[in-house]
mmCIF file of C-alpha atoms in Angstrom:
data_model
loop_
_atom_site.group_PDB
_atom_site.id
_atom_site.type_symbol
_atom_site.label_atom_id
_atom_site.label_comp_id
_atom_site.label_asym_id
_atom_site.label_seq_id
_atom_site.Cartn_x
_atom_site.Cartn_y
_atom_site.Cartn_z
ATOM 1 C CA MET A 256 -81.176 1.248 -142.325
ATOM 2 C CA LYS A 257 -83.332 -2.021 -143.124
ATOM 3 C CA ILE A 258 -82.556 -3.728 -146.421
ATOM 4 C CA PRO A 259 -85.800 -5.057 -148.051
ATOM 5 C CA LEU A 260 -86.725 -8.677 -147.739
ATOM 6 C CA PHE A 261 -86.510 -9.101 -151.436
ATOM 7 C CA LEU A 262 -83.086 -7.694 -151.490
ATOM 8 C CA PHE A 263 -81.848 -9.767 -148.268
ATOM 9 C CA CYS A 264 -82.835 -12.852 -149.935
ATOM 10 C CA CYS A 265 -81.080 -11.833 -153.194
ATOM 11 C CA MET A 266 -78.099 -11.521 -151.431
ATOM 12 C CA GLN A 267 -77.846 -14.789 -149.519
ATOM 13 C CA LEU A 268 -78.691 -16.858 -152.728
ATOM 14 C CA LEU A 269 -76.000 -15.185 -154.381
ATOM 15 C CA LEU A 270 -73.199 -16.212 -151.613
ATOM 16 C CA PHE A 271 -74.540 -19.490 -151.380
ATOM 17 C CA SER A 272 -74.053 -20.092 -155.023
ATOM 18 C CA CYS A 273 -70.531 -18.292 -155.022
ATOM 19 C CA ASN A 274 -69.350 -20.448 -152.109
ATOM 20 C CA GLN A 275 -71.106 -24.144 -152.100
ATOM 21 C CA GLU A 276 -68.152 -25.655 -151.926
ATOM 22 C CA LEU A 277 -68.079 -24.638 -147.985
ATOM 23 C CA PHE A 278 -71.088 -25.969 -147.383
ATOM 24 C CA ILE A 279 -69.651 -29.874 -147.554
ATOM 25 C CA ASP A 280 -70.353 -32.564 -145.106
ATOM 26 C CA GLU A 281 -67.397 -33.131 -142.284
ATOM 27 C CA LEU A 282 -65.221 -36.087 -143.189
ATOM 28 C CA SER A 283 -65.409 -38.014 -140.020
ATOM 29 C CA PRO A 284 -64.554 -41.755 -140.351
ATOM 30 C CA SER A 285 -66.860 -44.175 -138.495
ATOM 31 C CA VAL A 286 -63.991 -46.262 -137.064
ATOM 32 C CA ASN A 287 -60.452 -45.693 -135.928
ATOM 33 C CA GLY A 288 -57.942 -47.127 -133.305
ATOM 34 C CA SER A 289 -60.186 -50.555 -134.014
ATOM 35 C CA SER A 290 -59.212 -54.010 -133.957
ATOM 36 C CA VAL A 291 -59.892 -56.120 -137.599
ATOM 37 C CA GLN A 292 -60.910 -59.760 -136.871
ATOM 38 C CA SER A 293 -58.763 -61.547 -139.725
ATOM 39 C CA ASP A 294 -61.247 -64.599 -140.643
ATOM 40 C CA GLY A 295 -62.893 -63.155 -143.986
ATOM 41 C CA SER A 296 -66.021 -60.866 -142.196
ATOM 42 C CA THR A 297 -66.067 -57.588 -143.568
ATOM 43 C CA MET A 298 -65.938 -54.198 -141.717
ATOM 44 C CA CYS A 299 -67.707 -51.227 -142.926
ATOM 45 C CA ILE A 300 -66.240 -47.640 -142.489
ATOM 46 C CA ASP A 301 -68.668 -44.786 -142.754
ATOM 47 C CA LEU A 302 -66.461 -41.799 -144.529
ATOM 48 C CA GLY A 303 -69.219 -39.100 -142.911
ATOM 49 C CA THR A 304 -68.884 -37.739 -146.625
ATOM 50 C CA GLY A 305 -69.021 -38.889 -150.254
ATOM 51 C CA ASP A 306 -66.505 -36.120 -151.120
ATOM 52 C CA SER A 307 -63.183 -37.893 -150.518
ATOM 53 C CA SER A 308 -60.476 -39.908 -151.897
ATOM 54 C CA ILE A 309 -58.306 -42.910 -150.551
ATOM 55 C CA ASN A 310 -54.840 -40.788 -150.665
ATOM 56 C CA SER A 311 -52.907 -43.880 -149.364
ATOM 57 C CA VAL A 312 -52.674 -47.018 -147.737
ATOM 58 C CA TYR A 313 -49.482 -47.973 -145.423
ATOM 59 C CA THR A 314 -47.988 -50.026 -142.666
ATOM 60 C CA ASP A 315 -45.305 -49.544 -140.279
ATOM 61 C CA GLU A 316 -43.043 -50.929 -142.848
ATOM 62 C CA GLY A 317 -44.053 -48.321 -145.455
ATOM 63 C CA THR A 318 -46.556 -48.001 -148.222
ATOM 64 C CA LEU A 319 -48.681 -50.669 -149.069
ATOM 65 C CA TYR A 320 -49.070 -52.307 -152.930
ATOM 66 C CA GLY A 321 -51.988 -54.306 -154.728
ATOM 67 C CA ASP A 322 -53.957 -54.319 -157.503
ATOM 68 C CA ILE A 323 -56.707 -51.890 -158.192
ATOM 69 C CA TYR A 324 -60.110 -53.069 -159.628
ATOM 70 C CA ASP A 325 -63.162 -51.270 -161.094
ATOM 71 C CA LEU A 326 -66.501 -52.221 -159.698
ATOM 72 C CA GLU A 327 -66.462 -54.569 -163.170
ATOM 73 C CA GLY A 328 -63.630 -56.398 -162.354
ATOM 74 C CA HIS A 329 -61.244 -54.651 -164.742
ATOM 75 C CA LEU A 330 -57.976 -54.350 -163.578
ATOM 76 C CA LEU A 331 -57.210 -50.845 -163.477
ATOM 77 C CA SER A 332 -53.171 -50.760 -162.432
ATOM 78 C CA GLY A 333 -51.403 -54.115 -160.967
ATOM 79 C CA ASP A 334 -48.744 -54.108 -158.314
ATOM 80 C CA LYS A 335 -49.377 -50.140 -157.151
ATOM 81 C CA PRO A 336 -49.253 -48.252 -154.379
ATOM 82 C CA LEU A 337 -53.204 -48.701 -153.175
ATOM 83 C CA CYS A 338 -54.715 -45.480 -153.508
ATOM 84 C CA SER A 339 -57.568 -43.981 -155.229
ATOM 85 C CA GLU A 340 -60.191 -41.300 -156.224
ATOM 86 C CA GLY A 341 -63.345 -43.169 -157.515
ATOM 87 C CA LEU A 342 -65.042 -46.624 -156.748
ATOM 88 C CA VAL A 343 -62.791 -49.040 -157.175
ATOM 89 C CA ARG A 344 -61.898 -52.654 -155.429
ATOM 90 C CA MET A 345 -58.030 -52.652 -154.219
ATOM 91 C CA VAL A 346 -56.476 -55.991 -153.499
ATOM 92 C CA SER A 347 -53.386 -55.795 -151.268
ATOM 93 C CA ARG A 348 -49.984 -57.947 -152.672
ATOM 94 C CA HIS A 349 -48.490 -58.131 -149.057
ATOM 95 C CA PRO A 350 -46.794 -61.468 -148.812
ATOM 96 C CA MET A 351 -48.450 -61.956 -144.923
ATOM 97 C CA VAL A 352 -51.484 -59.821 -144.988
ATOM 98 C CA ASP A 353 -54.308 -60.419 -147.383
ATOM 99 C CA PHE A 354 -57.315 -57.856 -147.204
ATOM 100 C CA VAL A 355 -59.470 -56.491 -149.789
ATOM 101 C CA LEU A 356 -60.430 -52.728 -149.669
ATOM 102 C CA GLU A 357 -63.802 -51.932 -151.444
ATOM 103 C CA ARG A 358 -65.654 -48.467 -152.018
ATOM 104 C CA ASN A 359 -68.784 -49.268 -154.134
ATOM 105 C CA ARG A 360 -70.394 -46.101 -152.479
ATOM 106 C CA THR A 361 -68.846 -42.726 -152.261
ATOM 107 C CA ASP A 362 -69.450 -42.272 -148.555
ATOM 108 C CA GLU A 363 -68.008 -45.634 -147.132
ATOM 109 C CA LEU A 364 -65.462 -48.414 -147.433
ATOM 110 C CA LEU A 365 -65.369 -51.955 -146.859
ATOM 111 C CA LEU A 366 -62.541 -53.730 -145.562
ATOM 112 C CA THR A 367 -62.323 -57.590 -145.627
ATOM 113 C CA VAL A 368 -59.130 -58.966 -144.245
ATOM 114 C CA LYS A 369 -58.988 -62.985 -145.065
ATOM 115 C CA GLU A 370 -55.629 -63.803 -143.143
ATOM 116 C CA ASN A 371 -52.879 -62.524 -141.129
ATOM 117 C CA PRO A 372 -50.985 -65.746 -140.239
ATOM 118 C CA GLY A 373 -47.587 -64.036 -139.023
ATOM 119 C CA GLY A 374 -48.790 -64.405 -135.069
ATOM 120 C CA VAL A 375 -48.960 -60.979 -134.264
ATOM 121 C CA ALA A 376 -51.271 -57.714 -135.227
ATOM 122 C CA PHE A 377 -50.846 -55.885 -138.084
ATOM 123 C CA PRO A 378 -51.019 -52.230 -138.014
ATOM 124 C CA LEU A 379 -53.053 -50.585 -140.699
ATOM 125 C CA PHE A 380 -53.500 -47.001 -141.588
ATOM 126 C CA ILE A 381 -56.097 -45.781 -144.231
ATOM 127 C CA VAL A 382 -55.432 -41.949 -145.178
ATOM 128 C CA VAL A 383 -58.705 -40.627 -146.670
ATOM 129 C CA GLY A 384 -59.160 -36.873 -147.480
ATOM 130 C CA ASN A 385 -60.247 -34.033 -149.818
ATOM 131 C CA GLN A 386 -59.058 -30.593 -150.882
ATOM 132 C CA TYR A 387 -59.517 -29.264 -147.514
ATOM 133 C CA GLU A 388 -59.042 -32.058 -144.660
ATOM 134 C CA ALA A 389 -57.511 -35.499 -144.456
ATOM 135 C CA ARG A 390 -58.009 -38.262 -142.086
ATOM 136 C CA THR A 391 -56.026 -41.021 -140.876
ATOM 137 C CA ILE A 392 -57.952 -44.085 -139.627
ATOM 138 C CA ASN A 393 -55.995 -46.621 -137.645
ATOM 139 C CA LEU A 394 -56.563 -50.302 -137.590
ATOM 140 C CA SER A 395 -55.117 -53.336 -135.976
ATOM 141 C CA LEU A 396 -55.481 -56.541 -138.255
ATOM 142 C CA GLU A 397 -55.669 -59.162 -135.571
ATOM 143 C CA PRO A 398 -53.608 -62.683 -136.555
ATOM 144 C CA SER A 399 -55.392 -65.343 -138.049
ATOM 145 C CA GLU A 400 -54.411 -69.198 -137.902
ATOM 146 C CA PRO A 401 -50.848 -69.708 -139.308
ATOM 147 C CA TYR A 402 -50.335 -72.049 -142.459
ATOM 148 C CA ARG A 403 -49.948 -75.784 -141.710
ATOM 149 C CA LEU A 404 -46.834 -77.471 -142.885
ATOM 150 C CA ASP A 405 -47.748 -80.267 -145.539
ATOM 151 C CA SER A 406 -44.153 -81.324 -146.663
ATOM 152 C CA ILE A 407 -40.964 -80.116 -147.221
ATOM 153 C CA SER A 408 -38.787 -81.501 -149.888
ATOM 154 C CA TYR A 409 -35.028 -80.827 -150.423
ATOM 155 C CA VAL A 410 -32.215 -80.815 -153.337
ATOM 156 C CA LEU A 411 -29.573 -83.200 -151.593
ATOM 157 C CA TYR A 412 -27.307 -83.578 -154.165
ATOM 158 C CA SER A 413 -26.874 -80.410 -155.159
ATOM 159 C CA TYR A 414 -25.802 -77.643 -152.595
ATOM 160 C CA GLY A 415 -23.544 -74.748 -152.113
ATOM 161 C CA VAL A 416 -20.224 -75.142 -150.138
ATOM 162 C CA ARG A 417 -18.313 -72.552 -148.131
ATOM 163 C CA ASP A 418 -14.846 -73.939 -146.512
ATOM 164 C CA SER A 419 -12.876 -72.700 -143.449
ATOM 165 C CA LEU A 420 -15.533 -70.478 -142.034
ATOM 166 C CA SER A 421 -14.853 -69.250 -138.268
ATOM 167 C CA PHE A 422 -18.026 -69.598 -136.067
ATOM 168 C CA ALA A 423 -17.764 -68.681 -132.325
ATOM 169 C CA ASN A 424 -19.013 -72.495 -131.094
ATOM 170 C CA GLY A 425 -16.705 -75.477 -130.045
ATOM 171 C CA ASP A 426 -13.840 -73.279 -128.738
ATOM 172 C CA GLU A 427 -12.460 -73.768 -125.557
ATOM 173 C CA THR A 428 -9.279 -73.445 -123.384
ATOM 174 C CA VAL A 429 -7.564 -76.356 -121.473
ATOM 175 C CA VAL A 430 -4.627 -75.586 -118.904
ATOM 176 C CA VAL A 431 -2.318 -78.468 -118.618
ATOM 177 C CA CYS A 432 -0.245 -78.115 -115.487
ATOM 178 C CA ASN A 433 3.283 -79.494 -115.594
ATOM 179 C CA SER A 434 5.287 -76.866 -113.331
ATOM 180 C CA HIS A 435 5.888 -79.252 -110.491
ATOM 181 C CA SER A 436 7.478 -82.311 -112.567
ATOM 182 C CA SER A 437 10.992 -83.001 -114.103
ATOM 183 C CA GLN A 438 9.566 -85.152 -116.673
ATOM 184 C CA SER A 439 7.411 -84.164 -119.910
ATOM 185 C CA LEU A 440 3.852 -84.657 -119.851
ATOM 186 C CA GLN A 441 1.474 -85.606 -122.466
ATOM 187 C CA SER A 442 -2.043 -84.788 -122.741
ATOM 188 C CA LEU A 443 -5.369 -85.743 -124.991
ATOM 189 C CA ILE A 444 -7.022 -82.749 -126.341
ATOM 190 C CA TYR A 445 -10.403 -83.565 -127.911
ATOM 191 C CA PRO A 446 -10.664 -80.424 -130.398
ATOM 192 C CA PHE A 447 -14.551 -80.758 -130.947
ATOM 193 C CA ARG A 448 -15.705 -82.196 -127.366
ATOM 194 C CA ASN A 449 -17.942 -79.034 -127.410
ATOM 195 C CA ALA A 450 -18.931 -78.381 -130.892
ATOM 196 C CA SER A 451 -22.187 -78.520 -132.250
ATOM 197 C CA ALA A 452 -23.376 -78.247 -135.866
ATOM 198 C CA TRP A 453 -25.972 -75.709 -136.620
ATOM 199 C CA VAL A 454 -28.794 -75.198 -138.723
ATOM 200 C CA LYS A 455 -31.407 -72.593 -139.818
ATOM 201 C CA PHE A 456 -33.698 -71.962 -142.652
ATOM 202 C CA THR A 457 -33.975 -69.053 -144.856
ATOM 203 C CA ALA A 458 -36.831 -68.066 -147.174
ATOM 204 C CA LEU A 459 -36.185 -67.064 -150.434
ATOM 205 C CA GLY A 460 -38.544 -64.971 -152.783
ATOM 206 C CA ARG A 461 -41.882 -63.030 -151.608
ATOM 207 C CA GLU A 462 -43.198 -66.185 -149.509
ATOM 208 C CA PRO A 463 -42.118 -65.827 -146.017
ATOM 209 C CA LEU A 464 -41.389 -68.389 -143.419
ATOM 210 C CA ASP A 465 -43.602 -66.212 -140.519
ATOM 211 C CA LEU A 466 -46.475 -68.088 -142.806
ATOM 212 C CA LEU A 467 -45.983 -70.683 -140.426
ATOM 213 C CA GLY A 468 -46.640 -68.687 -137.289
ATOM 214 C CA THR A 469 -44.188 -68.160 -133.951
ATOM 215 C CA ASP A 470 -44.421 -72.221 -133.185
ATOM 216 C CA ARG A 471 -42.642 -73.828 -136.198
ATOM 217 C CA PRO A 472 -43.145 -77.550 -136.997
ATOM 218 C CA LEU A 473 -40.665 -79.869 -136.469
ATOM 219 C CA VAL A 474 -38.692 -81.273 -139.660
ATOM 220 C CA HIS A 475 -36.076 -83.727 -140.475
ATOM 221 C CA ILE A 476 -32.941 -81.889 -141.623
ATOM 222 C CA PRO A 477 -30.151 -82.700 -143.979
ATOM 223 C CA VAL A 478 -27.339 -84.387 -142.096
ATOM 224 C CA PRO A 479 -23.634 -85.544 -143.869
ATOM 225 C CA SER A 480 -23.215 -89.222 -144.401
ATOM 226 C CA ASP A 481 -19.961 -90.259 -145.652
ATOM 227 C CA PHE A 482 -20.042 -88.157 -149.228
ATOM 228 C CA TRP A 483 -23.468 -87.055 -149.412
ATOM 229 C CA LEU A 484 -26.297 -85.565 -147.382
ATOM 230 C CA VAL A 485 -29.293 -87.705 -146.112
ATOM 231 C CA LEU A 486 -32.691 -86.663 -143.887
ATOM 232 C CA SER A 487 -31.880 -87.000 -139.780
ATOM 233 C CA ASP A 488 -33.688 -89.316 -138.272
ATOM 234 C CA GLY A 489 -34.808 -86.997 -135.458
ATOM 235 C CA THR A 490 -36.189 -83.607 -136.108
ATOM 236 C CA TYR A 491 -35.840 -80.298 -135.336
ATOM 237 C CA ALA A 492 -37.756 -77.105 -135.418
ATOM 238 C CA LEU A 493 -37.831 -75.112 -138.633
ATOM 239 C CA SER A 494 -36.096 -71.893 -137.461
ATOM 240 C CA SER A 495 -35.191 -68.540 -139.304
ATOM 241 C CA GLU A 496 -32.365 -68.711 -136.160
ATOM 242 C CA TYR A 497 -29.413 -71.007 -136.127
ATOM 243 C CA ILE A 498 -30.063 -74.099 -133.469
ATOM 244 C CA PRO A 499 -27.571 -76.671 -132.054
ATOM 245 C CA VAL A 500 -27.729 -80.128 -133.737
ATOM 246 C CA ALA A 501 -25.645 -83.045 -132.320
ATOM 247 C CA ILE A 502 -22.419 -83.787 -134.106
ATOM 248 C CA SER A 503 -21.420 -87.618 -134.659
ATOM 249 C CA GLY A 504 -19.872 -89.534 -131.753
ATOM 250 C CA GLN A 505 -16.817 -90.183 -134.323
ATOM 251 C CA LEU A 506 -16.189 -86.369 -134.718
ATOM 252 C CA LYS A 507 -16.488 -86.074 -130.909
ATOM 253 C CA SER A 508 -13.709 -88.827 -130.366
ATOM 254 C CA VAL A 509 -11.238 -87.318 -132.525
ATOM 255 C CA SER A 510 -7.997 -85.957 -130.421
ATOM 256 C CA GLU A 511 -4.624 -84.845 -130.634
ATOM 257 C CA LYS A 512 -1.648 -85.651 -128.150
ATOM 258 C CA VAL A 513 0.335 -82.502 -126.659
ATOM 259 C CA THR A 514 3.172 -82.756 -124.916
ATOM 260 C CA VAL A 515 3.848 -80.098 -122.459
ATOM 261 C CA PRO A 516 7.570 -79.601 -121.554
ATOM 262 C CA PRO A 517 8.996 -80.191 -117.494
ATOM 263 C CA LEU A 518 8.396 -77.562 -115.033
ATOM 264 C CA GLN A 519 5.872 -75.523 -117.132
ATOM 265 C CA SER A 520 2.008 -75.296 -117.564
ATOM 266 C CA MET A 521 0.702 -74.235 -121.090
ATOM 267 C CA THR A 522 -2.999 -72.730 -121.870
ATOM 268 C CA ILE A 523 -4.158 -74.734 -125.117
ATOM 269 C CA LYS A 524 -6.883 -72.702 -126.916
ATOM 270 C CA THR A 525 -9.282 -74.734 -129.264
ATOM 271 C CA LYS A 526 -10.590 -72.971 -132.656
ATOM 272 C CA CYS A 527 -13.122 -74.846 -134.654
ATOM 273 C CA TRP A 528 -13.616 -74.340 -138.638
ATOM 274 C CA TYR A 529 -16.770 -74.914 -140.000
ATOM 275 C CA GLU A 530 -18.144 -75.609 -143.346
ATOM 276 C CA GLU A 531 -21.159 -74.066 -144.229
ATOM 277 C CA LYS A 532 -23.769 -76.086 -146.883
ATOM 278 C CA SER A 533 -26.735 -74.277 -148.531
ATOM 279 C CA ILE A 534 -29.254 -76.606 -149.492
ATOM 280 C CA ASP A 535 -32.412 -75.689 -151.317
ATOM 281 C CA CYS A 536 -35.617 -76.697 -150.403
ATOM 282 C CA THR A 537 -39.560 -76.006 -150.515
ATOM 283 C CA LEU A 538 -41.994 -75.907 -147.981
ATOM 284 C CA TYR A 539 -45.397 -76.744 -149.353
ATOM 285 C CA VAL A 540 -47.924 -75.395 -146.852
ATOM 286 C CA THR A 541 -51.737 -75.074 -146.661
ATOM 287 C CA HIS A 542 -54.146 -72.749 -144.455
ATOM 288 C CA PRO A 543 -56.659 -75.138 -141.965
ATOM 289 C CA ARG A 544 -59.437 -72.027 -142.653
ATOM 290 C CA THR A 545 -59.375 -70.890 -146.190
ATOM 291 C CA GLY A 546 -57.244 -74.055 -147.638
ATOM 292 C CA ARG A 547 -55.154 -71.730 -149.772
ATOM 293 C CA LYS A 548 -52.190 -73.183 -150.944
ATOM 294 C CA ARG A 549 -48.892 -71.790 -150.880
ATOM 295 C CA GLN A 550 -45.277 -72.445 -151.455
ATOM 296 C CA ILE A 551 -42.297 -70.926 -149.827
ATOM 297 C CA ASN A 552 -39.165 -71.477 -151.511
ATOM 298 C CA ALA A 553 -36.404 -71.555 -149.236
ATOM 299 C CA VAL A 554 -32.384 -72.460 -148.221
ATOM 300 C CA CYS A 555 -31.316 -74.716 -145.394
ATOM 301 C CA GLU A 556 -28.050 -73.214 -144.421
ATOM 302 C CA ARG A 557 -25.966 -75.972 -142.164
ATOM 303 C CA LEU A 558 -22.676 -75.355 -140.392
ATOM 304 C CA ASP A 559 -20.407 -78.484 -139.811
ATOM 305 C CA PRO A 560 -17.397 -78.509 -137.775
ATOM 306 C CA VAL A 561 -14.610 -80.004 -140.008
ATOM 307 C CA ASP A 562 -11.022 -78.570 -138.982
ATOM 308 C CA TYR A 563 -9.670 -77.086 -135.913
ATOM 309 C CA THR A 564 -6.660 -75.363 -135.128
ATOM 310 C CA LEU A 565 -4.397 -75.585 -131.641
ATOM 311 C CA TYR A 566 -2.810 -72.567 -130.006
ATOM 312 C CA TYR A 567 -0.215 -72.696 -127.253
ATOM 313 C CA GLU A 568 0.777 -70.334 -124.684
ATOM 314 C CA ALA A 569 2.986 -70.998 -121.990
ATOM 315 C CA ILE A 570 2.015 -69.853 -118.382
ATOM 316 C CA PRO A 571 4.594 -68.202 -116.352
ATOM 317 C CA GLU A 572 5.626 -69.058 -112.917
#
């Protein structure tokens, strides 16, 4: 049975009008698995269709937050997860990576990465989708230049102290042999001979020390002097991990006389006890390319050997 041409055309028109939502462009981002330079240049991502929204923006650490503006610059939401259905400008609030994701056309995204000074690539995932499908755009934000340290200031006359801290450094074992003598043997033990002080820096608040990159600058550090702290003559790496610092010759010369009975040998173990000082400090840094200045509030944590305990153990013959 043949269907009249007029009737066939009417049926096609009816079918299209009832199911026109099925005839949409495929969501196919033009960029995926790409590296993005963190130098202020802009990457354009063609979405392949205007029928989509930004569902989420995240990294390995989790969802990214930021400020969302309309295209006229009016703040729509502050410090919220980065997502939107409309034309917006989204500014990241990540403490390390400064980027802007802008959508001024429904079918494209503009990504501008201003800085990533941490010294390693930063994974960025942008999920775009509609009611039918979703696509994840995988990007890698390349490292930019680290910040430069302009100066560091310490609060030397007000700091926290914690006493009698056991720290696995400086402990040593000495064996004194007197098993073949009928006389007592006296031996000098130098409990701080192998001890060091230890120093590290810990950032407080939002701005991390990683802004300075992996090659940390050398700085003067607080050192004890009588009843207060002064700055060291030498410089040390501004490290987030404890690094050893030489102690004074006067402390290394501290000794204790030990008497070993006749016809005995003895093991003498030394355990050092440390005092922990927490000195507040502020780092003033500048990005060499953008000139942006930031302030890192931190604490310099210093461990100093202040006491010791000797443990005696006779060696059986």
